[in-house]
């Protein structure tokens, strides 16, 4: 079974600073997919960024980027120039299949951006 | 245009009652899911359906019964509600489309059992 671990229950950072959220996972599979989801107080789950394990290049979406270390089974999220709207719960998630498989979530990191 | 919708968004009921949560997606996806988020914010898969067929059933009590009348709908019926069923229930859908795989989530239904 796959597991996802987020070791930082809570983090806070000043507005405009950079913050990195950690995620490690465990799997014996070689092909899989990793995701970061954001859940603001509205509770809507929003996909922030995705990474296919077969791709060596780290994914980037505007101010969000990942550091994917396949051998170390690590998948951290970096948020640059943090904004107040980034305040939310962030969940790291793992999926084995491409479009027809469950997401296994970590326990989440509550991120607060301080004005 | 709402991609994945759930009704109701809030549900307060007493122990022992039976209730249903409805989910509809207008994305044309073949696969739909139910996830449960507990009071500690932990999200866990409950069920997955592909084109009306049950694919995943993750050790969920028999009191929970999903029903998919067509591939755009996946409803969740809960019998004999217990205090521990209080949670937020999320519906989601997905469809492999090249490299744009993503699970789209509904707004969630907050169920409170008193």
PDB file of N, CA and C in Angstrom, chain B residues 12-113:
ATOM      1  N   UNK B  12     -27.620  18.310   8.651  1.00  0.00           N
ATOM      2  CA  UNK B  12     -27.631  18.049  10.085  1.00  0.00           C
ATOM      3  C   UNK B  12     -28.760  17.069  10.358  1.00  0.00           C
ATOM      4  N   UNK B  13     -28.441  15.990  11.034  1.00  0.00           N
ATOM      5  CA  UNK B  13     -29.441  14.956  11.263  1.00  0.00           C
ATOM      6  C   UNK B  13     -29.153  14.240  12.574  1.00  0.00           C
ATOM      7  N   UNK B  14     -30.087  13.439  13.009  1.00  0.00           N
ATOM      8  CA  UNK B  14     -29.926  12.726  14.268  1.00  0.00           C
ATOM      9  C   UNK B  14     -29.444  11.303  14.034  1.00  0.00           C
ATOM     10  N   UNK B  15     -28.846  10.762  15.054  1.00  0.00           N
ATOM     11  CA  UNK B  15     -28.391   9.368  15.017  1.00  0.00           C
ATOM     12  C   UNK B  15     -29.543   8.450  14.640  1.00  0.00           C
ATOM     13  N   UNK B  16     -29.221   7.447  13.849  1.00  0.00           N
ATOM     14  CA  UNK B  16     -30.218   6.463  13.474  1.00  0.00           C
ATOM     15  C   UNK B  16     -30.968   6.771  12.197  1.00  0.00           C
ATOM     16  N   UNK B  17     -30.891   8.040  11.752  1.00  0.00           N
ATOM     17  CA  UNK B  17     -31.584   8.396  10.512  1.00  0.00           C
ATOM     18  C   UNK B  17     -30.842   7.884   9.289  1.00  0.00           C
ATOM     19  N   UNK B  18     -31.563   7.895   8.149  1.00  0.00           N
ATOM     20  CA  UNK B  18     -30.987   7.545   6.844  1.00  0.00           C
ATOM     21  C   UNK B  18     -30.957   8.819   6.003  1.00  0.00           C
ATOM     22  N   UNK B  19     -29.830   9.058   5.338  1.00  0.00           N
ATOM     23  CA  UNK B  19     -29.710  10.256   4.513  1.00  0.00           C
ATOM     24  C   UNK B  19     -28.950   9.958   3.229  1.00  0.00           C
ATOM     25  N   UNK B  20     -29.155  10.818   2.243  1.00  0.00           N
ATOM     26  CA  UNK B  20     -28.457  10.676   0.960  1.00  0.00           C
ATOM     27  C   UNK B  20     -27.781  11.980   0.574  1.00  0.00           C
ATOM     28  N   UNK B  21     -26.648  11.852  -0.096  1.00  0.00           N
ATOM     29  CA  UNK B  21     -25.939  12.985  -0.675  1.00  0.00           C
ATOM     30  C   UNK B  21     -25.848  12.713  -2.174  1.00  0.00           C
ATOM     31  N   UNK B  22     -26.168  13.747  -2.957  1.00  0.00           N
ATOM     32  CA  UNK B  22     -26.162  13.570  -4.408  1.00  0.00           C
ATOM     33  C   UNK B  22     -24.957  14.276  -5.024  1.00  0.00           C
ATOM     34  N   UNK B  23     -24.450  13.694  -6.088  1.00  0.00           N
ATOM     35  CA  UNK B  23     -23.318  14.277  -6.819  1.00  0.00           C
ATOM     36  C   UNK B  23     -23.571  14.168  -8.314  1.00  0.00           C
ATOM     37  N   UNK B  24     -23.283  15.257  -9.000  1.00  0.00           N
ATOM     38  CA  UNK B  24     -23.426  15.283 -10.454  1.00  0.00           C
ATOM     39  C   UNK B  24     -22.221  15.977 -11.065  1.00  0.00           C
ATOM     40  N   UNK B  25     -21.721  15.438 -12.167  1.00  0.00           N
ATOM     41  CA  UNK B  25     -20.642  16.106 -12.890  1.00  0.00           C
ATOM     42  C   UNK B  25     -21.053  16.302 -14.343  1.00  0.00           C
ATOM     43  N   UNK B  26     -20.719  17.471 -14.874  1.00  0.00           N
ATOM     44  CA  UNK B  26     -21.074  17.804 -16.262  1.00  0.00           C
ATOM     45  C   UNK B  26     -19.827  17.864 -17.153  1.00  0.00           C
ATOM     46  N   UNK B  27     -18.793  17.117 -16.748  1.00  0.00           N
ATOM     47  CA  UNK B  27     -17.524  17.125 -17.474  1.00  0.00           C
ATOM     48  C   UNK B  27     -17.409  15.985 -18.475  1.00  0.00           C
ATOM     49  N   UNK B  28     -18.385  15.082 -18.476  1.00  0.00           N
ATOM     50  CA  UNK B  28     -18.306  13.933 -19.367  1.00  0.00           C
ATOM     51  C   UNK B  28     -17.321  12.874 -18.906  1.00  0.00           C
ATOM     52  N   UNK B  29     -16.907  12.937 -17.633  1.00  0.00           N
ATOM     53  CA  UNK B  29     -15.941  11.975 -17.109  1.00  0.00           C
ATOM     54  C   UNK B  29     -16.574  10.603 -16.897  1.00  0.00           C
ATOM     55  N   UNK B  30     -15.731   9.578 -17.009  1.00  0.00           N
ATOM     56  CA  UNK B  30     -16.213   8.208 -16.790  1.00  0.00           C
ATOM     57  C   UNK B  30     -16.084   7.764 -15.339  1.00  0.00           C
ATOM     58  N   UNK B  31     -15.154   8.373 -14.600  1.00  0.00           N
ATOM     59  CA  UNK B  31     -14.859   7.894 -13.252  1.00  0.00           C
ATOM     60  C   UNK B  31     -15.278   8.913 -12.207  1.00  0.00           C
ATOM     61  N   UNK B  32     -15.936   8.432 -11.161  1.00  0.00           N
ATOM     62  CA  UNK B  32     -16.354   9.282 -10.055  1.00  0.00           C
ATOM     63  C   UNK B  32     -15.957   8.643  -8.735  1.00  0.00           C
ATOM     64  N   UNK B  33     -15.781   9.493  -7.720  1.00  0.00           N
ATOM     65  CA  UNK B  33     -15.256   9.055  -6.435  1.00  0.00           C
ATOM     66  C   UNK B  33     -16.034   9.696  -5.286  1.00  0.00           C
ATOM     67  N   UNK B  34     -15.996   9.004  -4.138  1.00  0.00           N
ATOM     68  CA  UNK B  34     -16.400   9.621  -2.871  1.00  0.00           C
ATOM     69  C   UNK B  34     -15.216   9.560  -1.924  1.00  0.00           C
ATOM     70  N   UNK B  35     -14.910  10.730  -1.321  1.00  0.00           N
ATOM     71  CA  UNK B  35     -13.886  10.819  -0.304  1.00  0.00           C
ATOM     72  C   UNK B  35     -14.532  11.320   0.986  1.00  0.00           C
ATOM     73  N   UNK B  36     -13.932  10.929   2.124  1.00  0.00           N
ATOM     74  CA  UNK B  36     -14.392  11.406   3.423  1.00  0.00           C
ATOM     75  C   UNK B  36     -13.258  12.201   4.074  1.00  0.00           C
ATOM     76  N   UNK B  37     -13.580  13.402   4.560  1.00  0.00           N
ATOM     77  CA  UNK B  37     -12.597  14.202   5.294  1.00  0.00           C
ATOM     78  C   UNK B  37     -13.061  14.313   6.744  1.00  0.00           C
ATOM     79  N   UNK B  38     -12.258  13.757   7.650  1.00  0.00           N
ATOM     80  CA  UNK B  38     -12.667  13.731   9.055  1.00  0.00           C
ATOM     81  C   UNK B  38     -12.357  15.048   9.751  1.00  0.00           C
ATOM     82  N   UNK B  39     -12.601  15.067  11.046  1.00  0.00           N
ATOM     83  CA  UNK B  39     -12.458  16.318  11.813  1.00  0.00           C
ATOM     84  C   UNK B  39     -11.013  16.798  11.878  1.00  0.00           C
ATOM     85  N   UNK B  40     -10.067  15.905  11.646  1.00  0.00           N
ATOM     86  CA  UNK B  40      -8.654  16.292  11.616  1.00  0.00           C
ATOM     87  C   UNK B  40      -8.191  16.635  10.209  1.00  0.00           C
ATOM     88  N   UNK B  41      -9.123  16.758   9.288  1.00  0.00           N
ATOM     89  CA  UNK B  41      -8.863  17.151   7.896  1.00  0.00           C
ATOM     90  C   UNK B  41      -8.265  16.030   7.054  1.00  0.00           C
ATOM     91  N   UNK B  42      -8.225  14.819   7.588  1.00  0.00           N
ATOM     92  CA  UNK B  42      -7.655  13.722   6.815  1.00  0.00           C
ATOM     93  C   UNK B  42      -8.653  13.253   5.760  1.00  0.00           C
ATOM     94  N   UNK B  43      -8.164  13.167   4.520  1.00  0.00           N
ATOM     95  CA  UNK B  43      -8.994  12.776   3.389  1.00  0.00           C
ATOM     96  C   UNK B  43      -8.715  11.334   3.010  1.00  0.00           C
ATOM     97  N   UNK B  44      -9.784  10.560   2.845  1.00  0.00           N
ATOM     98  CA  UNK B  44      -9.589   9.164   2.481  1.00  0.00           C
ATOM     99  C   UNK B  44     -10.646   8.725   1.478  1.00  0.00           C
ATOM    100  N   UNK B  45     -10.216   7.945   0.492  1.00  0.00           N
ATOM    101  CA  UNK B  45     -11.135   7.413  -0.512  1.00  0.00           C
ATOM    102  C   UNK B  45     -12.132   6.463   0.146  1.00  0.00           C
ATOM    103  N   UNK B  46     -13.366   6.537  -0.325  1.00  0.00           N
ATOM    104  CA  UNK B  46     -14.379   5.584   0.116  1.00  0.00           C
ATOM    105  C   UNK B  46     -14.743   4.649  -1.051  1.00  0.00           C
ATOM    106  N   UNK B  47     -15.163   5.244  -2.155  1.00  0.00           N
ATOM    107  CA  UNK B  47     -15.627   4.473  -3.304  1.00  0.00           C
ATOM    108  C   UNK B  47     -15.139   5.114  -4.604  1.00  0.00           C
ATOM    109  N   UNK B  48     -15.073   4.281  -5.625  1.00  0.00           N
ATOM    110  CA  UNK B  48     -14.806   4.768  -6.972  1.00  0.00           C
ATOM    111  C   UNK B  48     -15.680   3.992  -7.941  1.00  0.00           C
ATOM    112  N   UNK B  49     -16.266   4.705  -8.886  1.00  0.00           N
ATOM    113  CA  UNK B  49     -17.084   4.094  -9.927  1.00  0.00           C
ATOM    114  C   UNK B  49     -16.515   4.491 -11.285  1.00  0.00           C
ATOM    115  N   UNK B  50     -16.492   3.528 -12.205  1.00  0.00           N
ATOM    116  CA  UNK B  50     -16.121   3.821 -13.580  1.00  0.00           C
ATOM    117  C   UNK B  50     -17.278   3.415 -14.478  1.00  0.00           C
ATOM    118  N   UNK B  51     -17.871   4.402 -15.127  1.00  0.00           N
ATOM    119  CA  UNK B  51     -18.988   4.139 -16.035  1.00  0.00           C
ATOM    120  C   UNK B  51     -20.058   3.267 -15.363  1.00  0.00           C
ATOM    121  N   UNK B  52     -20.449   3.666 -14.192  1.00  0.00           N
ATOM    122  CA  UNK B  52     -21.520   3.053 -13.393  1.00  0.00           C
ATOM    123  C   UNK B  52     -21.104   1.751 -12.708  1.00  0.00           C
ATOM    124  N   UNK B  53     -19.854   1.333 -12.848  1.00  0.00           N
ATOM    125  CA  UNK B  53     -19.410   0.083 -12.240  1.00  0.00           C
ATOM    126  C   UNK B  53     -18.509   0.365 -11.045  1.00  0.00           C
ATOM    127  N   UNK B  54     -18.773  -0.301  -9.908  1.00  0.00           N
ATOM    128  CA  UNK B  54     -17.967  -0.113  -8.713  1.00  0.00           C
ATOM    129  C   UNK B  54     -16.560  -0.645  -8.931  1.00  0.00           C
ATOM    130  N   UNK B  55     -15.566   0.222  -8.694  1.00  0.00           N
ATOM    131  CA  UNK B  55     -14.170  -0.153  -8.893  1.00  0.00           C
ATOM    132  C   UNK B  55     -13.447  -0.288  -7.559  1.00  0.00           C
ATOM    133  N   UNK B  56     -13.682   0.660  -6.674  1.00  0.00           N
ATOM    134  CA  UNK B  56     -13.001   0.693  -5.385  1.00  0.00           C
ATOM    135  C   UNK B  56     -14.032   0.758  -4.267  1.00  0.00           C
ATOM    136  N   UNK B  57     -13.855  -0.087  -3.259  1.00  0.00           N
ATOM    137  CA  UNK B  57     -14.652  -0.042  -2.045  1.00  0.00           C
ATOM    138  C   UNK B  57     -13.671  -0.216  -0.900  1.00  0.00           C
ATOM    139  N   UNK B  58     -13.334   0.897  -0.251  1.00  0.00           N
ATOM    140  CA  UNK B  58     -12.243   0.887   0.725  1.00  0.00           C
ATOM    141  C   UNK B  58     -12.717   0.616   2.138  1.00  0.00           C
ATOM    142  N   UNK B  59     -13.080  -0.602   2.419  1.00  0.00           N
ATOM    143  CA  UNK B  59     -13.412  -1.031   3.783  1.00  0.00           C
ATOM    144  C   UNK B  59     -14.355  -0.044   4.458  1.00  0.00           C
ATOM    145  N   UNK B  60     -15.405   0.271   3.765  1.00  0.00           N
ATOM    146  CA  UNK B  60     -16.413   1.183   4.287  1.00  0.00           C
ATOM    147  C   UNK B  60     -17.558   0.356   4.855  1.00  0.00           C
ATOM    148  N   UNK B  61     -18.115   0.743   6.026  1.00  0.00           N
ATOM    149  CA  UNK B  61     -19.234  -0.021   6.601  1.00  0.00           C
ATOM    150  C   UNK B  61     -20.375  -0.202   5.602  1.00  0.00           C
ATOM    151  N   UNK B  62     -21.079  -1.300   5.755  1.00  0.00           N
ATOM    152  CA  UNK B  62     -22.195  -1.608   4.844  1.00  0.00           C
ATOM    153  C   UNK B  62     -23.313  -0.578   4.913  1.00  0.00           C
ATOM    154  N   UNK B  63     -23.300   0.242   5.930  1.00  0.00           N
ATOM    155  CA  UNK B  63     -24.321   1.288   6.049  1.00  0.00           C
ATOM    156  C   UNK B  63     -24.175   2.330   4.940  1.00  0.00           C
ATOM    157  N   UNK B  64     -23.011   2.364   4.321  1.00  0.00           N
ATOM    158  CA  UNK B  64     -22.767   3.303   3.221  1.00  0.00           C
ATOM    159  C   UNK B  64     -22.985   2.564   1.903  1.00  0.00           C
ATOM    160  N   UNK B  65     -23.869   3.086   1.074  1.00  0.00           N
ATOM    161  CA  UNK B  65     -24.123   2.426  -0.209  1.00  0.00           C
ATOM    162  C   UNK B  65     -24.131   3.471  -1.317  1.00  0.00           C
ATOM    163  N   UNK B  66     -23.142   3.407  -2.188  1.00  0.00           N
ATOM    164  CA  UNK B  66     -23.133   4.306  -3.340  1.00  0.00           C
ATOM    165  C   UNK B  66     -24.046   3.767  -4.435  1.00  0.00           C
ATOM    166  N   UNK B  67     -24.565   4.712  -5.205  1.00  0.00           N
ATOM    167  CA  UNK B  67     -25.404   4.305  -6.346  1.00  0.00           C
ATOM    168  C   UNK B  67     -25.105   5.222  -7.511  1.00  0.00           C
ATOM    169  N   UNK B  68     -24.911   4.635  -8.680  1.00  0.00           N
ATOM    170  CA  UNK B  68     -24.600   5.414  -9.870  1.00  0.00           C
ATOM    171  C   UNK B  68     -25.642   5.118 -10.941  1.00  0.00           C
ATOM    172  N   UNK B  69     -26.683   5.945 -11.049  1.00  0.00           N
ATOM    173  CA  UNK B  69     -27.717   5.698 -12.050  1.00  0.00           C
ATOM    174  C   UNK B  69     -27.215   5.887 -13.488  1.00  0.00           C
ATOM    175  N   UNK B  70     -26.244   6.755 -13.654  1.00  0.00           N
ATOM    176  CA  UNK B  70     -25.583   6.941 -14.948  1.00  0.00           C
ATOM    177  C   UNK B  70     -24.206   7.512 -14.665  1.00  0.00           C
ATOM    178  N   UNK B  71     -23.380   7.619 -15.678  1.00  0.00           N
ATOM    179  CA  UNK B  71     -21.989   7.955 -15.393  1.00  0.00           C
ATOM    180  C   UNK B  71     -21.805   9.406 -14.963  1.00  0.00           C
ATOM    181  N   UNK B  72     -22.838  10.219 -15.053  1.00  0.00           N
ATOM    182  CA  UNK B  72     -22.742  11.605 -14.608  1.00  0.00           C
ATOM    183  C   UNK B  72     -23.160  11.783 -13.157  1.00  0.00           C
ATOM    184  N   UNK B  73     -23.679  10.751 -12.535  1.00  0.00           N
ATOM    185  CA  UNK B  73     -24.196  10.853 -11.169  1.00  0.00           C
ATOM    186  C   UNK B  73     -23.636   9.749 -10.291  1.00  0.00           C
ATOM    187  N   UNK B  74     -23.281  10.126  -9.081  1.00  0.00           N
ATOM    188  CA  UNK B  74     -22.861   9.149  -8.079  1.00  0.00           C
ATOM    189  C   UNK B  74     -23.396   9.638  -6.740  1.00  0.00           C
ATOM    190  N   UNK B  75     -24.377   8.914  -6.226  1.00  0.00           N
ATOM    191  CA  UNK B  75     -25.008   9.303  -4.982  1.00  0.00           C
ATOM    192  C   UNK B  75     -24.503   8.427  -3.845  1.00  0.00           C
ATOM    193  N   UNK B  76     -24.588   8.958  -2.637  1.00  0.00           N
ATOM    194  CA  UNK B  76     -24.134   8.228  -1.453  1.00  0.00           C
ATOM    195  C   UNK B  76     -25.280   8.163  -0.460  1.00  0.00           C
ATOM    196  N   UNK B  77     -25.701   6.961  -0.152  1.00  0.00           N
ATOM    197  CA  UNK B  77     -26.767   6.777   0.825  1.00  0.00           C
ATOM    198  C   UNK B  77     -26.167   6.192   2.101  1.00  0.00           C
ATOM    199  N   UNK B  78     -26.569   6.763   3.227  1.00  0.00           N
ATOM    200  CA  UNK B  78     -26.043   6.295   4.507  1.00  0.00           C
ATOM    201  C   UNK B  78     -27.210   5.895   5.411  1.00  0.00           C
ATOM    202  N   UNK B  79     -27.194   4.651   5.836  1.00  0.00           N
ATOM    203  CA  UNK B  79     -28.237   4.140   6.739  1.00  0.00           C
ATOM    204  C   UNK B  79     -27.781   4.239   8.193  1.00  0.00           C
ATOM    205  N   UNK B  80     -28.757   4.343   9.087  1.00  0.00           N
ATOM    206  CA  UNK B  80     -28.500   4.258  10.529  1.00  0.00           C
ATOM    207  C   UNK B  80     -27.303   5.117  10.930  1.00  0.00           C
ATOM    208  N   UNK B  81     -27.395   6.399  10.675  1.00  0.00           N
ATOM    209  CA  UNK B  81     -26.264   7.303  10.903  1.00  0.00           C
ATOM    210  C   UNK B  81     -25.753   7.255  12.332  1.00  0.00           C
ATOM    211  N   UNK B  82     -24.425   7.320  12.469  1.00  0.00           N
ATOM    212  CA  UNK B  82     -23.743   7.308  13.758  1.00  0.00           C
ATOM    213  C   UNK B  82     -22.973   8.611  13.933  1.00  0.00           C
ATOM    214  N   UNK B  83     -22.644   8.909  15.212  1.00  0.00           N
ATOM    215  CA  UNK B  83     -21.905  10.140  15.495  1.00  0.00           C
ATOM    216  C   UNK B  83     -20.606  10.205  14.702  1.00  0.00           C
ATOM    217  N   UNK B  84     -19.947   9.061  14.548  1.00  0.00           N
ATOM    218  CA  UNK B  84     -18.663   9.008  13.842  1.00  0.00           C
ATOM    219  C   UNK B  84     -18.758   9.256  12.347  1.00  0.00           C
ATOM    220  N   UNK B  85     -19.973   9.324  11.840  1.00  0.00           N
ATOM    221  CA  UNK B  85     -20.147   9.616  10.413  1.00  0.00           C
ATOM    222  C   UNK B  85     -20.039  11.112  10.127  1.00  0.00           C
ATOM    223  N   UNK B  86     -20.025  11.910  11.186  1.00  0.00           N
ATOM    224  CA  UNK B  86     -19.882  13.358  11.014  1.00  0.00           C
ATOM    225  C   UNK B  86     -18.554  13.656  10.332  1.00  0.00           C
ATOM    226  N   UNK B  87     -18.619  14.335   9.208  1.00  0.00           N
ATOM    227  CA  UNK B  87     -17.434  14.595   8.394  1.00  0.00           C
ATOM    228  C   UNK B  87     -17.854  15.455   7.207  1.00  0.00           C
ATOM    229  N   UNK B  88     -16.858  15.803   6.387  1.00  0.00           N
ATOM    230  CA  UNK B  88     -17.150  16.425   5.094  1.00  0.00           C
ATOM    231  C   UNK B  88     -16.951  15.363   4.026  1.00  0.00           C
ATOM    232  N   UNK B  89     -17.940  15.200   3.185  1.00  0.00           N
ATOM    233  CA  UNK B  89     -17.886  14.201   2.119  1.00  0.00           C
ATOM    234  C   UNK B  89     -17.709  14.910   0.782  1.00  0.00           C
ATOM    235  N   UNK B  90     -16.660  14.490   0.068  1.00  0.00           N
ATOM    236  CA  UNK B  90     -16.358  15.094  -1.227  1.00  0.00           C
ATOM    237  C   UNK B  90     -16.606  14.095  -2.343  1.00  0.00           C
ATOM    238  N   UNK B  91     -17.250  14.573  -3.365  1.00  0.00           N
ATOM    239  CA  UNK B  91     -17.377  13.832  -4.614  1.00  0.00           C
ATOM    240  C   UNK B  91     -16.312  14.372  -5.575  1.00  0.00           C
ATOM    241  N   UNK B  92     -15.805  13.510  -6.431  1.00  0.00           N
ATOM    242  CA  UNK B  92     -14.816  13.944  -7.420  1.00  0.00           C
ATOM    243  C   UNK B  92     -15.006  13.145  -8.702  1.00  0.00           C
ATOM    244  N   UNK B  93     -14.475  13.659  -9.795  1.00  0.00           N
ATOM    245  CA  UNK B  93     -14.523  12.918 -11.054  1.00  0.00           C
ATOM    246  C   UNK B  93     -13.210  13.111 -11.794  1.00  0.00           C
ATOM    247  N   UNK B  94     -12.923  12.190 -12.714  1.00  0.00           N
ATOM    248  CA  UNK B  94     -11.695  12.291 -13.491  1.00  0.00           C
ATOM    249  C   UNK B  94     -11.850  11.562 -14.817  1.00  0.00           C
ATOM    250  N   UNK B  95     -10.961  11.910 -15.738  1.00  0.00           N
ATOM    251  CA  UNK B  95     -10.944  11.280 -17.052  1.00  0.00           C
ATOM    252  C   UNK B  95      -9.545  11.430 -17.615  1.00  0.00           C
ATOM    253  N   UNK B  96      -8.890  10.347 -18.010  1.00  0.00           N
ATOM    254  CA  UNK B  96      -7.560  10.510 -18.612  1.00  0.00           C
ATOM    255  C   UNK B  96      -7.674  11.191 -19.958  1.00  0.00           C
ATOM    256  N   UNK B  97      -6.981  12.310 -20.084  1.00  0.00           N
ATOM    257  CA  UNK B  97      -6.991  13.040 -21.353  1.00  0.00           C
ATOM    258  C   UNK B  97      -5.569  13.459 -21.637  1.00  0.00           C
ATOM    259  N   UNK B  98      -4.850  12.574 -22.294  1.00  0.00           N
ATOM    260  CA  UNK B  98      -3.457  12.885 -22.553  1.00  0.00           C
ATOM    261  C   UNK B  98      -2.722  13.083 -21.248  1.00  0.00           C
ATOM    262  N   UNK B  99      -2.133  14.220 -21.046  1.00  0.00           N
ATOM    263  CA  UNK B  99      -1.363  14.468 -19.838  1.00  0.00           C
ATOM    264  C   UNK B  99      -2.037  15.487 -18.936  1.00  0.00           C
ATOM    265  N   UNK B 100      -3.338  15.604 -19.065  1.00  0.00           N
ATOM    266  CA  UNK B 100      -4.013  16.610 -18.247  1.00  0.00           C
ATOM    267  C   UNK B 100      -4.853  15.966 -17.163  1.00  0.00           C
ATOM    268  N   UNK B 101      -4.406  14.799 -16.701  1.00  0.00           N
ATOM    269  CA  UNK B 101      -5.171  14.100 -15.682  1.00  0.00           C
ATOM    270  C   UNK B 101      -5.330  14.968 -14.446  1.00  0.00           C
ATOM    271  N   UNK B 102      -6.551  15.044 -13.959  1.00  0.00           N
ATOM    272  CA  UNK B 102      -6.848  15.784 -12.749  1.00  0.00           C
ATOM    273  C   UNK B 102      -8.148  15.257 -12.188  1.00  0.00           C
ATOM    274  N   UNK B 103      -8.225  15.156 -10.878  1.00  0.00           N
ATOM    275  CA  UNK B 103      -9.498  14.856 -10.239  1.00  0.00           C
ATOM    276  C   UNK B 103     -10.149  16.180  -9.863  1.00  0.00           C
ATOM    277  N   UNK B 104     -11.356  16.377 -10.334  1.00  0.00           N
ATOM    278  CA  UNK B 104     -12.118  17.580 -10.038  1.00  0.00           C
ATOM    279  C   UNK B 104     -13.033  17.287  -8.861  1.00  0.00           C
ATOM    280  N   UNK B 105     -12.955  18.140  -7.864  1.00  0.00           N
ATOM    281  CA  UNK B 105     -13.722  17.924  -6.644  1.00  0.00           C
ATOM    282  C   UNK B 105     -14.966  18.804  -6.595  1.00  0.00           C
ATOM    283  N   UNK B 106     -16.002  18.263  -5.980  1.00  0.00           N
ATOM    284  CA  UNK B 106     -17.174  19.057  -5.672  1.00  0.00           C
ATOM    285  C   UNK B 106     -16.903  19.913  -4.446  1.00  0.00           C
ATOM    286  N   UNK B 107     -17.868  20.741  -4.045  1.00  0.00           N
ATOM    287  CA  UNK B 107     -17.676  21.674  -2.934  1.00  0.00           C
ATOM    288  C   UNK B 107     -17.724  21.007  -1.565  1.00  0.00           C
ATOM    289  N   UNK B 108     -18.087  19.736  -1.519  1.00  0.00           N
ATOM    290  CA  UNK B 108     -18.163  19.038  -0.241  1.00  0.00           C
ATOM    291  C   UNK B 108     -19.532  19.168   0.416  1.00  0.00           C
ATOM    292  N   UNK B 109     -19.875  18.153   1.184  1.00  0.00           N
ATOM    293  CA  UNK B 109     -21.098  18.172   2.000  1.00  0.00           C
ATOM    294  C   UNK B 109     -20.690  17.948   3.444  1.00  0.00           C
ATOM    295  N   UNK B 110     -20.974  18.933   4.276  1.00  0.00           N
ATOM    296  CA  UNK B 110     -20.657  18.788   5.704  1.00  0.00           C
ATOM    297  C   UNK B 110     -21.823  18.113   6.392  1.00  0.00           C
ATOM    298  N   UNK B 111     -21.591  16.884   6.836  1.00  0.00           N
ATOM    299  CA  UNK B 111     -22.611  16.100   7.534  1.00  0.00           C
ATOM    300  C   UNK B 111     -22.350  16.163   9.029  1.00  0.00           C
ATOM    301  N   UNK B 112     -23.353  16.566   9.777  1.00  0.00           N
ATOM    302  CA  UNK B 112     -23.268  16.607  11.229  1.00  0.00           C
ATOM    303  C   UNK B 112     -24.342  15.694  11.805  1.00  0.00           C
ATOM    304  N   UNK B 113     -23.916  14.711  12.573  1.00  0.00           N
ATOM    305  CA  UNK B 113     -24.847  13.773  13.200  1.00  0.00           C
ATOM    306  C   UNK B 113     -24.920  14.090  14.693  1.00  0.00           C
TER     307      UNK B 113
END
